[in-house]
Short mmCIF file of C-alpha atoms (C1' of nucleotides) in Angstrom, two decimals:
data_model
loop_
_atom_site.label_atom_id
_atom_site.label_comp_id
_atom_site.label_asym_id
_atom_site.label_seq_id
_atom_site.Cartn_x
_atom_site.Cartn_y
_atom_site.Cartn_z
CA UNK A 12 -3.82 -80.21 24.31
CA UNK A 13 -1.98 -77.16 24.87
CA UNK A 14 -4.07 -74.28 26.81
CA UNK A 15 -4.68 -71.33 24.21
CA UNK A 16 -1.44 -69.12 24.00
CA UNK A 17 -1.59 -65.64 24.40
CA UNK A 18 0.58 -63.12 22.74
CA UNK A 19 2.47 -62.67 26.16
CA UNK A 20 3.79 -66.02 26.82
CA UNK A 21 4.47 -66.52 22.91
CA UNK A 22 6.73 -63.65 22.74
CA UNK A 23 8.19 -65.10 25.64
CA UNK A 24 8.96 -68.93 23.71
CA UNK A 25 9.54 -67.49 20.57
CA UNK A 26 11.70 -65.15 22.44
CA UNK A 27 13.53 -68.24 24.58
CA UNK A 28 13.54 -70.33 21.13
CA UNK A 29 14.82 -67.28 19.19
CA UNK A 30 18.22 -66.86 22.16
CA UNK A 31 19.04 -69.99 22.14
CA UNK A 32 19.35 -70.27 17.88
CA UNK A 33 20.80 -66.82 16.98
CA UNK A 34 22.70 -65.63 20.69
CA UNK A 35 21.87 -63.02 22.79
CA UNK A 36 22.43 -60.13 20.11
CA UNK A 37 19.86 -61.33 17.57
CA UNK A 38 16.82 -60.87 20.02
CA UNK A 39 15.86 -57.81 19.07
CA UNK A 40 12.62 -56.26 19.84
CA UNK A 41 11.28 -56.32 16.88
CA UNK A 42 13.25 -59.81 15.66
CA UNK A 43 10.87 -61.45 18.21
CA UNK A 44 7.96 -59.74 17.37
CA UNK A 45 8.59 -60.27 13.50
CA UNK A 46 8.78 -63.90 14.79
CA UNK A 47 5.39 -64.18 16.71
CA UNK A 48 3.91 -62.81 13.58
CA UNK A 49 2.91 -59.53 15.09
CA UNK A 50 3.86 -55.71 14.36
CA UNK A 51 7.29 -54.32 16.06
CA UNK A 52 4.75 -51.87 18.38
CA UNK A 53 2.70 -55.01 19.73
CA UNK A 54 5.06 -56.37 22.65
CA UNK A 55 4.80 -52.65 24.20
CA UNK A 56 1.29 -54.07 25.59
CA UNK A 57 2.68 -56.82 27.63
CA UNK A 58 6.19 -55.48 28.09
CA UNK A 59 6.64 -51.55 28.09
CA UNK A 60 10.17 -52.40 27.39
CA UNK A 61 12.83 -54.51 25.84
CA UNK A 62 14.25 -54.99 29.15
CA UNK A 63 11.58 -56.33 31.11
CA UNK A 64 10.55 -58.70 27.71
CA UNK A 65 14.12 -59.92 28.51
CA UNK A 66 13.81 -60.19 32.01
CA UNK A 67 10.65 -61.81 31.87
CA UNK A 68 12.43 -64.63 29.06
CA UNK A 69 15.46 -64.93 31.96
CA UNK A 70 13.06 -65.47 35.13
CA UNK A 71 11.38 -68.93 33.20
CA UNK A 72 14.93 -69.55 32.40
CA UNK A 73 15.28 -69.90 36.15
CA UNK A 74 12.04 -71.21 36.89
CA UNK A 75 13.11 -73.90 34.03
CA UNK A 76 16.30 -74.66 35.45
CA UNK A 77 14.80 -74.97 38.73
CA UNK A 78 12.32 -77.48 37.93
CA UNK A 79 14.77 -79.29 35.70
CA UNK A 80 16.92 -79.53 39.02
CA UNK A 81 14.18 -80.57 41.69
CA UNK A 82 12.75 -83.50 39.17
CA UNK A 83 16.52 -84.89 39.01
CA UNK A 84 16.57 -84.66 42.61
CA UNK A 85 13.57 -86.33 42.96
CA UNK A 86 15.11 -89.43 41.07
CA UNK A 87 18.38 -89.90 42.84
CA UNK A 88 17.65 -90.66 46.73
CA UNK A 89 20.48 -91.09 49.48
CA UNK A 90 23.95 -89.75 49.70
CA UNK A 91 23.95 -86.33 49.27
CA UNK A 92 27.45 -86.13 48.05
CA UNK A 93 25.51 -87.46 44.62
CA UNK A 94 22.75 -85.43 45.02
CA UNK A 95 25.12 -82.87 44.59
CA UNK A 96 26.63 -83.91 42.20
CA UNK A 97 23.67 -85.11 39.97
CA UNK A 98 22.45 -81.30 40.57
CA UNK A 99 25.96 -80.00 38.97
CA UNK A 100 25.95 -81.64 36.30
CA UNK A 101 21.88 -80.63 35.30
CA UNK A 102 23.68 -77.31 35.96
CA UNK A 103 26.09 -77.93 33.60
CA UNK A 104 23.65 -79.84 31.15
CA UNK A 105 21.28 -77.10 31.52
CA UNK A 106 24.18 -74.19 30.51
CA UNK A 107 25.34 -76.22 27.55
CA UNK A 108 22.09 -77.10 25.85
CA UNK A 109 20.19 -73.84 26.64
CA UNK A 110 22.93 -71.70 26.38
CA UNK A 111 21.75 -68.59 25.05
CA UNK A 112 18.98 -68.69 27.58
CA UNK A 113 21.76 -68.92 30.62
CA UNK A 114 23.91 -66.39 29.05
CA UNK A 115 21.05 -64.13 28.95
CA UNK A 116 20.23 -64.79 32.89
CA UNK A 117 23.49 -63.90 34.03
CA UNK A 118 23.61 -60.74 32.15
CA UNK A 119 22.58 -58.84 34.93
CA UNK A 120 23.45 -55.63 32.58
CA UNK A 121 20.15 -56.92 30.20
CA UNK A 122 18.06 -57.36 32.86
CA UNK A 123 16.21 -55.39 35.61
CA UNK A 124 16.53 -58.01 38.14
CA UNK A 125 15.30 -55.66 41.06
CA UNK A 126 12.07 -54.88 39.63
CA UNK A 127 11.23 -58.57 38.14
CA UNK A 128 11.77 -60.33 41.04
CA UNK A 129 14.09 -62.14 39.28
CA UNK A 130 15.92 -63.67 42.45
CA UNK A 131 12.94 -64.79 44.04
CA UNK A 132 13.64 -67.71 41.59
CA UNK A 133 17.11 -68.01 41.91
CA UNK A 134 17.12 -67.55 45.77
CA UNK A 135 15.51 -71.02 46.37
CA UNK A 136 17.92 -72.64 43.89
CA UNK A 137 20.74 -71.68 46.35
CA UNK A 138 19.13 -72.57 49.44
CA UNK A 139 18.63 -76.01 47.82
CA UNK A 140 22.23 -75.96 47.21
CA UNK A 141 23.43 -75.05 50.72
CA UNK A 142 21.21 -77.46 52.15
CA UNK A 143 22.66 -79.97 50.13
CA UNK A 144 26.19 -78.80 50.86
CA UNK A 145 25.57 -78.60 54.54
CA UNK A 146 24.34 -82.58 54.92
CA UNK A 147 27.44 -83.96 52.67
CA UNK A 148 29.56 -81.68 54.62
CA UNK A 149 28.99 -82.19 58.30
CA UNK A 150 32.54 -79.87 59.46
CA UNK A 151 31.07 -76.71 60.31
CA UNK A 152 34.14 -75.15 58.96
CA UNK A 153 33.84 -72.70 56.82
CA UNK A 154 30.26 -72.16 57.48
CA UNK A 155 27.87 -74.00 54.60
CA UNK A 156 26.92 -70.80 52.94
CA UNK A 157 30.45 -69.84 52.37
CA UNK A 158 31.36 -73.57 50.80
CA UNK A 159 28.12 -73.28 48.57
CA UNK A 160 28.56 -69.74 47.58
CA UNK A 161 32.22 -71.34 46.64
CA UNK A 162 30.93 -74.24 44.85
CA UNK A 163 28.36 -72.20 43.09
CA UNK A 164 31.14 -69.61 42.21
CA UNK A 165 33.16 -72.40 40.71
CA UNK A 166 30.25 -73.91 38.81
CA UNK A 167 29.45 -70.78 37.03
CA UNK A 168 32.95 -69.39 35.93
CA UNK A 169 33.10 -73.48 34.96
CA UNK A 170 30.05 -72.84 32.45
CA UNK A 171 31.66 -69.30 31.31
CA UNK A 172 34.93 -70.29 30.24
CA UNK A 173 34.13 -73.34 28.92
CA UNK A 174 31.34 -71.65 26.82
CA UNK A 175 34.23 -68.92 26.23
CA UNK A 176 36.75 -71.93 24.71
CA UNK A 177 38.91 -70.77 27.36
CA UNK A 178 39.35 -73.75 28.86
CA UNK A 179 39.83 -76.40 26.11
CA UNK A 180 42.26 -74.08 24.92
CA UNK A 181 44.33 -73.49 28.23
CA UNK A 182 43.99 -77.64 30.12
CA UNK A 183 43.39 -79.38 26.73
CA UNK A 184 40.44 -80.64 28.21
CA UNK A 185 37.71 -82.34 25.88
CA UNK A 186 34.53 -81.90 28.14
CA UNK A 187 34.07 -80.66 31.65
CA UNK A 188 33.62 -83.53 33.19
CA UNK A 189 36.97 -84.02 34.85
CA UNK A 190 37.16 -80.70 35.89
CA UNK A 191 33.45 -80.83 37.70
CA UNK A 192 35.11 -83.96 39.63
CA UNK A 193 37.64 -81.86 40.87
CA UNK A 194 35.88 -78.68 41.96
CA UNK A 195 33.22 -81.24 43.76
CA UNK A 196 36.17 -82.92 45.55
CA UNK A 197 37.95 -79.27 46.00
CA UNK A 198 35.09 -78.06 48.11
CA UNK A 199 33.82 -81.29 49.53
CA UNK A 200 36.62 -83.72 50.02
CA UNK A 201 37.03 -86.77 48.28
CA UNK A 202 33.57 -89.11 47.12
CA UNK A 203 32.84 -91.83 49.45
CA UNK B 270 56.62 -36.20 29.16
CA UNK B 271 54.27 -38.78 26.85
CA UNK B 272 55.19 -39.59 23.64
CA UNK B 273 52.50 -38.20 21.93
CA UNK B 274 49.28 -39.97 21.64
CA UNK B 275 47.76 -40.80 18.15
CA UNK B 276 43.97 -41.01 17.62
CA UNK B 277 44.47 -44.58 17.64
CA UNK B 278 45.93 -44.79 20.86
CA UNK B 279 43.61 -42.01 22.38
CA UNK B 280 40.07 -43.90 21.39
CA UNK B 281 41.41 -47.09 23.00
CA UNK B 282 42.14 -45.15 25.98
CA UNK B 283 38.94 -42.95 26.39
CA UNK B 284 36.97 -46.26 25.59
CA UNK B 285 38.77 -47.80 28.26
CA UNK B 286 37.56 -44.66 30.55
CA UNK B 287 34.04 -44.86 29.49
CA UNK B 288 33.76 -48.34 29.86
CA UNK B 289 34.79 -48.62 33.14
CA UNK B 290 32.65 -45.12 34.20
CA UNK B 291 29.34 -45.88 32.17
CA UNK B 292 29.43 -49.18 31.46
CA UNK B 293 29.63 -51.63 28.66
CA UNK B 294 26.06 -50.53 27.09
CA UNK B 295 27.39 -47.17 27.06
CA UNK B 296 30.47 -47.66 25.00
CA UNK B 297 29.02 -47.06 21.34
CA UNK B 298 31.36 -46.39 18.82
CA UNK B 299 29.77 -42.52 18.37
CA UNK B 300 30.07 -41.67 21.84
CA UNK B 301 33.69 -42.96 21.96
CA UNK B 302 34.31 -40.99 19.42
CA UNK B 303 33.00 -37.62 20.65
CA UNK B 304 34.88 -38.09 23.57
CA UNK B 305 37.53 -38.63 21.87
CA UNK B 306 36.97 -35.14 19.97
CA UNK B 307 36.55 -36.70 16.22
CA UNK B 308 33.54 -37.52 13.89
CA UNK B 309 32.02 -40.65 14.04
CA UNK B 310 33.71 -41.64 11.02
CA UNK B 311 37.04 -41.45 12.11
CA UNK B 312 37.63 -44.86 13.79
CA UNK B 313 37.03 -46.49 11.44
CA UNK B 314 40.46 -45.43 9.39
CA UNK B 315 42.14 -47.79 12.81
CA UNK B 316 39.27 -50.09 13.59
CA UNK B 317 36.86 -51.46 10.03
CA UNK B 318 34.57 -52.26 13.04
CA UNK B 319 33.52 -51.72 16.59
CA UNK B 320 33.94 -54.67 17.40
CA UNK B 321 37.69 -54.15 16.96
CA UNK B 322 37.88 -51.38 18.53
CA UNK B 323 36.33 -53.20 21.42
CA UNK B 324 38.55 -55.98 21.05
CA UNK B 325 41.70 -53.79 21.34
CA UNK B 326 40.15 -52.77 24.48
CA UNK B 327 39.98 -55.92 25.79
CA UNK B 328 43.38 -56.77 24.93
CA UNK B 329 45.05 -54.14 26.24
CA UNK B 330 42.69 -54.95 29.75
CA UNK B 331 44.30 -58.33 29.52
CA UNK B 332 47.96 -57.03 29.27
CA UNK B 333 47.39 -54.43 31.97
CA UNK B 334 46.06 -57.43 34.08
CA UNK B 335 49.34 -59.56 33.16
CA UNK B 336 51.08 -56.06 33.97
CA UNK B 337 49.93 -56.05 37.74
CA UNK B 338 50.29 -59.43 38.33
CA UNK B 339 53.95 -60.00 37.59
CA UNK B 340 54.57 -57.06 39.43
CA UNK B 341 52.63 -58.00 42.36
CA UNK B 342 54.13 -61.58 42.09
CA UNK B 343 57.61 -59.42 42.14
CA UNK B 344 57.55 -58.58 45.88
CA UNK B 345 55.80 -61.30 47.38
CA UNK B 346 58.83 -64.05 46.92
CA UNK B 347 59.23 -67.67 49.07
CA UNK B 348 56.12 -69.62 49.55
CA UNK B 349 53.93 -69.99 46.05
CA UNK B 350 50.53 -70.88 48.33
CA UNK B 351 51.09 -67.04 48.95
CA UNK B 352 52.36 -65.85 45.79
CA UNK B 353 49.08 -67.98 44.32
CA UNK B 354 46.75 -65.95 47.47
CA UNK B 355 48.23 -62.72 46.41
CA UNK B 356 48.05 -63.54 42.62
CA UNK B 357 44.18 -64.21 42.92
CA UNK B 358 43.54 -60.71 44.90
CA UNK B 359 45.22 -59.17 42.45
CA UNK B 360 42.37 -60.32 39.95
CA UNK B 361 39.29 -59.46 42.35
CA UNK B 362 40.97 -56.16 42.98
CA UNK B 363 41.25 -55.53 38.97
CA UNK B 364 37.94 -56.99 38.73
CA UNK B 365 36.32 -54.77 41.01
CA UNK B 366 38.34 -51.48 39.90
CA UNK B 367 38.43 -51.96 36.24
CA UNK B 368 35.20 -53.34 36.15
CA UNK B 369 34.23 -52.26 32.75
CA UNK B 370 36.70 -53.41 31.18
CA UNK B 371 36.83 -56.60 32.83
CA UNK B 372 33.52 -57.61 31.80
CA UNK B 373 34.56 -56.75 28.44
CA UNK B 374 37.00 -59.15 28.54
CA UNK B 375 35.32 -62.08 29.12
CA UNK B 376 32.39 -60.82 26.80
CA UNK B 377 32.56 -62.66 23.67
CA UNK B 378 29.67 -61.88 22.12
CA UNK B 379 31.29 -58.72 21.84
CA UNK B 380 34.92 -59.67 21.05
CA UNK B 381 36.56 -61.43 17.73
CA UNK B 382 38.37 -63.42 19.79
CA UNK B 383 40.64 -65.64 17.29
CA UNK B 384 41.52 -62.62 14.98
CA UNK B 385 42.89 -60.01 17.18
CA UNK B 386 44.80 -63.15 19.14
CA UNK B 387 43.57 -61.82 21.95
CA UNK B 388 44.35 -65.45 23.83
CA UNK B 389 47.78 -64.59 23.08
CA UNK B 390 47.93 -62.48 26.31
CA UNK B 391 45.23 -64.23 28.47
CA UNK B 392 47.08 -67.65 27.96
CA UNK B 393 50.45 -66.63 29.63
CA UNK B 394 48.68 -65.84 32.91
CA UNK B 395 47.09 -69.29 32.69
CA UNK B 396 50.50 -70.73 32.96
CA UNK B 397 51.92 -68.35 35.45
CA UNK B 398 48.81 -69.88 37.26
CA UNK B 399 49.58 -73.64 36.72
CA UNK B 400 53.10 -73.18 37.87
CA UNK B 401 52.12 -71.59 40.84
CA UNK B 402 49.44 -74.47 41.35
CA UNK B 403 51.69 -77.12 40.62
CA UNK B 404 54.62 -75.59 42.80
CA UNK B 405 51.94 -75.22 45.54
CA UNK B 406 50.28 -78.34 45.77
CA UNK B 407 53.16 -81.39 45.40
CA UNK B 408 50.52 -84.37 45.10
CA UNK B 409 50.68 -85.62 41.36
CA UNK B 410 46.13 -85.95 41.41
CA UNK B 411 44.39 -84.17 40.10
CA UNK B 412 46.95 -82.98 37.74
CA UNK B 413 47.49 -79.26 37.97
CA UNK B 414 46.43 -77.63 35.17
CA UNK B 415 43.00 -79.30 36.14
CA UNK B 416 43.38 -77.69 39.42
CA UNK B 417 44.83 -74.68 37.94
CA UNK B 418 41.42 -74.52 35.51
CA UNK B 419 39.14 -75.54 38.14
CA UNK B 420 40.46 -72.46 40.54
CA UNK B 421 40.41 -70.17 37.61
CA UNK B 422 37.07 -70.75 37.21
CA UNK B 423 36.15 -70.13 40.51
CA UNK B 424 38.18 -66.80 41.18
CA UNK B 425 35.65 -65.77 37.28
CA UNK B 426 32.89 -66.94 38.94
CA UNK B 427 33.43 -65.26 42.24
CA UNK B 428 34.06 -62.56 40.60
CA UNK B 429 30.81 -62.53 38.01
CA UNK B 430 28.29 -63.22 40.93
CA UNK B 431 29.80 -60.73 43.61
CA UNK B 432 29.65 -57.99 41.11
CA UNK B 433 25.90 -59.23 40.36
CA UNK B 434 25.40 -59.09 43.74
CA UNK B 435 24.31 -62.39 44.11
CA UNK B 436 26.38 -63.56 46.70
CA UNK B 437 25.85 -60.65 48.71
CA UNK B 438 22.14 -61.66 49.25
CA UNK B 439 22.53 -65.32 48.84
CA UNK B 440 25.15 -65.54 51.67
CA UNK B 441 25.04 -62.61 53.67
CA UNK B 442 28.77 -61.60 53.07
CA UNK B 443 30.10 -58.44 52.69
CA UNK B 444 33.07 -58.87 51.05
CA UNK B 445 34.42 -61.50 49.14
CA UNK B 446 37.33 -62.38 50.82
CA UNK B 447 36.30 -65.13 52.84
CA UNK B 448 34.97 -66.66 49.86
CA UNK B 449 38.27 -66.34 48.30
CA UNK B 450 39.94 -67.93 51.40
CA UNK B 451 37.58 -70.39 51.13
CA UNK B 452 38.46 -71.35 47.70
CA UNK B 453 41.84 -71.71 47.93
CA UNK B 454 41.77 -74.34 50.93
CA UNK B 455 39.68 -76.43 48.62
CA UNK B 456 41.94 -76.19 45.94
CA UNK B 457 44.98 -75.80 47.75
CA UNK B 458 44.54 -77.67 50.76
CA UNK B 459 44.66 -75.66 54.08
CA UNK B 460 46.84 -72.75 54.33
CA UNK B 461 50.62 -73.38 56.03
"C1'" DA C 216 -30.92 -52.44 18.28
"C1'" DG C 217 -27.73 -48.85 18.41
"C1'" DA C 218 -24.22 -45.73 20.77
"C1'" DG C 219 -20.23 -45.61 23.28
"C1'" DC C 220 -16.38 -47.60 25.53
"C1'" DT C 221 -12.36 -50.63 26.03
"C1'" DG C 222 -8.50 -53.49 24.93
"C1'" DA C 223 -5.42 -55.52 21.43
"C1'" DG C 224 -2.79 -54.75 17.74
"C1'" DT C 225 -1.15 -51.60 13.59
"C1'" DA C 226 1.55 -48.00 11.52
"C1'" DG C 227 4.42 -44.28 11.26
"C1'" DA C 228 7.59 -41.07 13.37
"C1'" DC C 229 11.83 -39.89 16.16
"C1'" DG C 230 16.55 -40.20 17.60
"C1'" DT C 231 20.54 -43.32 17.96
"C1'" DC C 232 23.27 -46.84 16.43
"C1'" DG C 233 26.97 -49.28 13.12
"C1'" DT C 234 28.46 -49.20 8.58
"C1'" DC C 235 29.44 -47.40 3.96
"C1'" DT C 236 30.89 -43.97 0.64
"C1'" DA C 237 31.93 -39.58 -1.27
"C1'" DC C 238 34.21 -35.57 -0.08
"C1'" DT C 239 37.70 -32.16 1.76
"C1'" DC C 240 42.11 -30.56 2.70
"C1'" DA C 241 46.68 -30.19 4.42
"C1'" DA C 242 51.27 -32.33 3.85
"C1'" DC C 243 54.48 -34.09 1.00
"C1'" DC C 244 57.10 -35.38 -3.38
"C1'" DG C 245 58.63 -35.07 -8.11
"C1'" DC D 105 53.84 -26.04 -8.85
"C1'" DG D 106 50.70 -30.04 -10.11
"C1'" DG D 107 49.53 -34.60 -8.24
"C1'" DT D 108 49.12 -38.00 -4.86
"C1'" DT D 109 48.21 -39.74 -0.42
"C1'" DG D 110 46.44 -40.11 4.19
"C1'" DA D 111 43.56 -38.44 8.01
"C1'" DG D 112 39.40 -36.94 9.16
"C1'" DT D 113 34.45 -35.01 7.84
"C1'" DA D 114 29.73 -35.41 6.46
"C1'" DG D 115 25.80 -37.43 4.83
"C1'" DA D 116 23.26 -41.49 3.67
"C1'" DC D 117 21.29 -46.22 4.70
"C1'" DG D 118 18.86 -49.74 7.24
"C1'" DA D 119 17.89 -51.57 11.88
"C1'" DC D 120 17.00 -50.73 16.46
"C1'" DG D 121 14.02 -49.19 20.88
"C1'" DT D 122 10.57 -46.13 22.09
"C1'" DC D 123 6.48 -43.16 21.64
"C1'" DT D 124 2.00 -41.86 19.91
"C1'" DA D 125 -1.93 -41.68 17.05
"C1'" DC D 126 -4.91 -44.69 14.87
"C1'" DT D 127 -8.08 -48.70 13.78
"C1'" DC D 128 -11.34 -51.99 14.86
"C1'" DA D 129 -13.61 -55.99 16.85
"C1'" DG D 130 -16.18 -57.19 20.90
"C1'" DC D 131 -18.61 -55.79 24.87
"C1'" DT D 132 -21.96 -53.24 27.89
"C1'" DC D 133 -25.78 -50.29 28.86
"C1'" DT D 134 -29.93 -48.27 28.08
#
DNA sequence: AGAGCTGAGTAGACGTCGTCTACTCAACCG
DNA sequence: CGGTTGAGTAGACGACGTCTACTCAGCTCT
């Protein structure tokens, strides 16, 4: 039994549900509000603007992805080499089949991150990461920051241009797969 | 002395301005146009649409990208680990000048991509990049166009989080070069 | 019980946007 | 000199984000 649903966190699902079918530039306003089966003036009580309805849609994107992340985690004990890997490909996973959702996060031009908080959700994501980086990695050189912010880098421009076509088009590659086994081994030598 | 510049070349070249001073969410198709001195009507005699007005944009970002790098590559001869080092600060530096128009380019939402053949000018640098790749690392595995796409996507991923700031507060750096060094070691193996 | 307040949502206006269409008007051609 | 064409203008349309005035049910306080 679902806890009653108030008109903030249903413009936020139908909002979520609405990104993910149409794309970032068919969640208007008033397409979301039309959607929730309310007038185009009654979002303006829970969000004063589009942005921050936006924002607010982006930050349980993260909050999504991170739980998505930690519960795979949970389930794959040991080495962290996989650990890292098993969180890469959730990444991935996570990109591909909410992918208007992630677009929307990293449009940092759609968003007021500052004000949100929005990388108080984000922020622990990478820590994780590091962390994880640091114990599969014991050389000290470069520092484990700089390797994650690396592999993170890589990850994300991974998601982008594959999303873009880019890639298929340019390596002839048919999923990312191979290419996610050789940015891991790029940035932390070769699996055990 | 210029040849002289037609309206169409003029509104690709104030968008390009705009874009680059205000910002992609500033670039309507009105305000281009008033810079550009004419109704709001006009455009549309060169460009049925905005968005190929925008994609013209793009495309001539991706040829004045192409444009710098071949010349850059031009006086940096011998060893192609540093013709690949110099290639890829070539693209941060565009990124972080340009950076309008950059995001532009790999926004597309906003571009028709197939019609305009706007690949045809991003996929030459690809293989100016798998050359270099290939002619810089010997070993046969991973095959270098993987490598080639796997680096790519880092360099657009380094790029997209540093100018979110992201990797500023995630890993304390203040410029992204040593996450660029960084990068190419794991692709590249450690520099000569 | 009845008056007054409050909070949630409605409805209409404003200016801007992209697009469409009808028009002006100078240049050119026979 | 009449007619055509091509470049740009001007006004309309619907959709958008925002703002403001309003309704109206539910609550409290005497």
């Amino acid at each position: 039994m679902q806890a009653e649903e108030g008109l903030r966190e249903r413009l936020i699902r139908v909002g979520g549900e609405l990104l993910d079918t149409e794309g970032p530039s068919g969640v208007s306003l008033r397409e979301i509000a039309r959607h929730a089966g309310v007038s185009h003036g009654a979002p303006r009580r829970y969000f004063p603007t589009h942005l921050e309805l936006l924002s607010a849609i982006a930050r349980e994107g993260f909050t999504d992805l991170a739980t998505r992340v930690n519960s795979t985690l949970a389930g794959v004990a040991g080495d962290p080499r996989d650990r890292l890997a098993a969180l890469a490909r959730v990444y991935l996973d996570f990109a591909a089949t909410r992918r208007g959702r992630y677009e929307l996060m990293f449009r940092h031009d759609l968003l007021e991150s500052g004000h949100l908080r929005l990388r108080d959700t984000s922020l622990p994501l990478f820590r994780l990461l590091t962390d994880l980086v640091a114990q599969a990695r014991p050389e000290p050189e470069p520092p484990a920051q700089v390797v994650a912010g690396a592999l993170w880098a890589n990850l994300h421009g991974l998601v982008q241009l594959w999303n873009w076509g880019s890639l298929t088009l340019a390596t002839g590659a048919t999923d990312p797969g191979a290419l996610l086994d050789a940015t891991l081994t790029a940035h932390l030598g070769p699996a055990a």
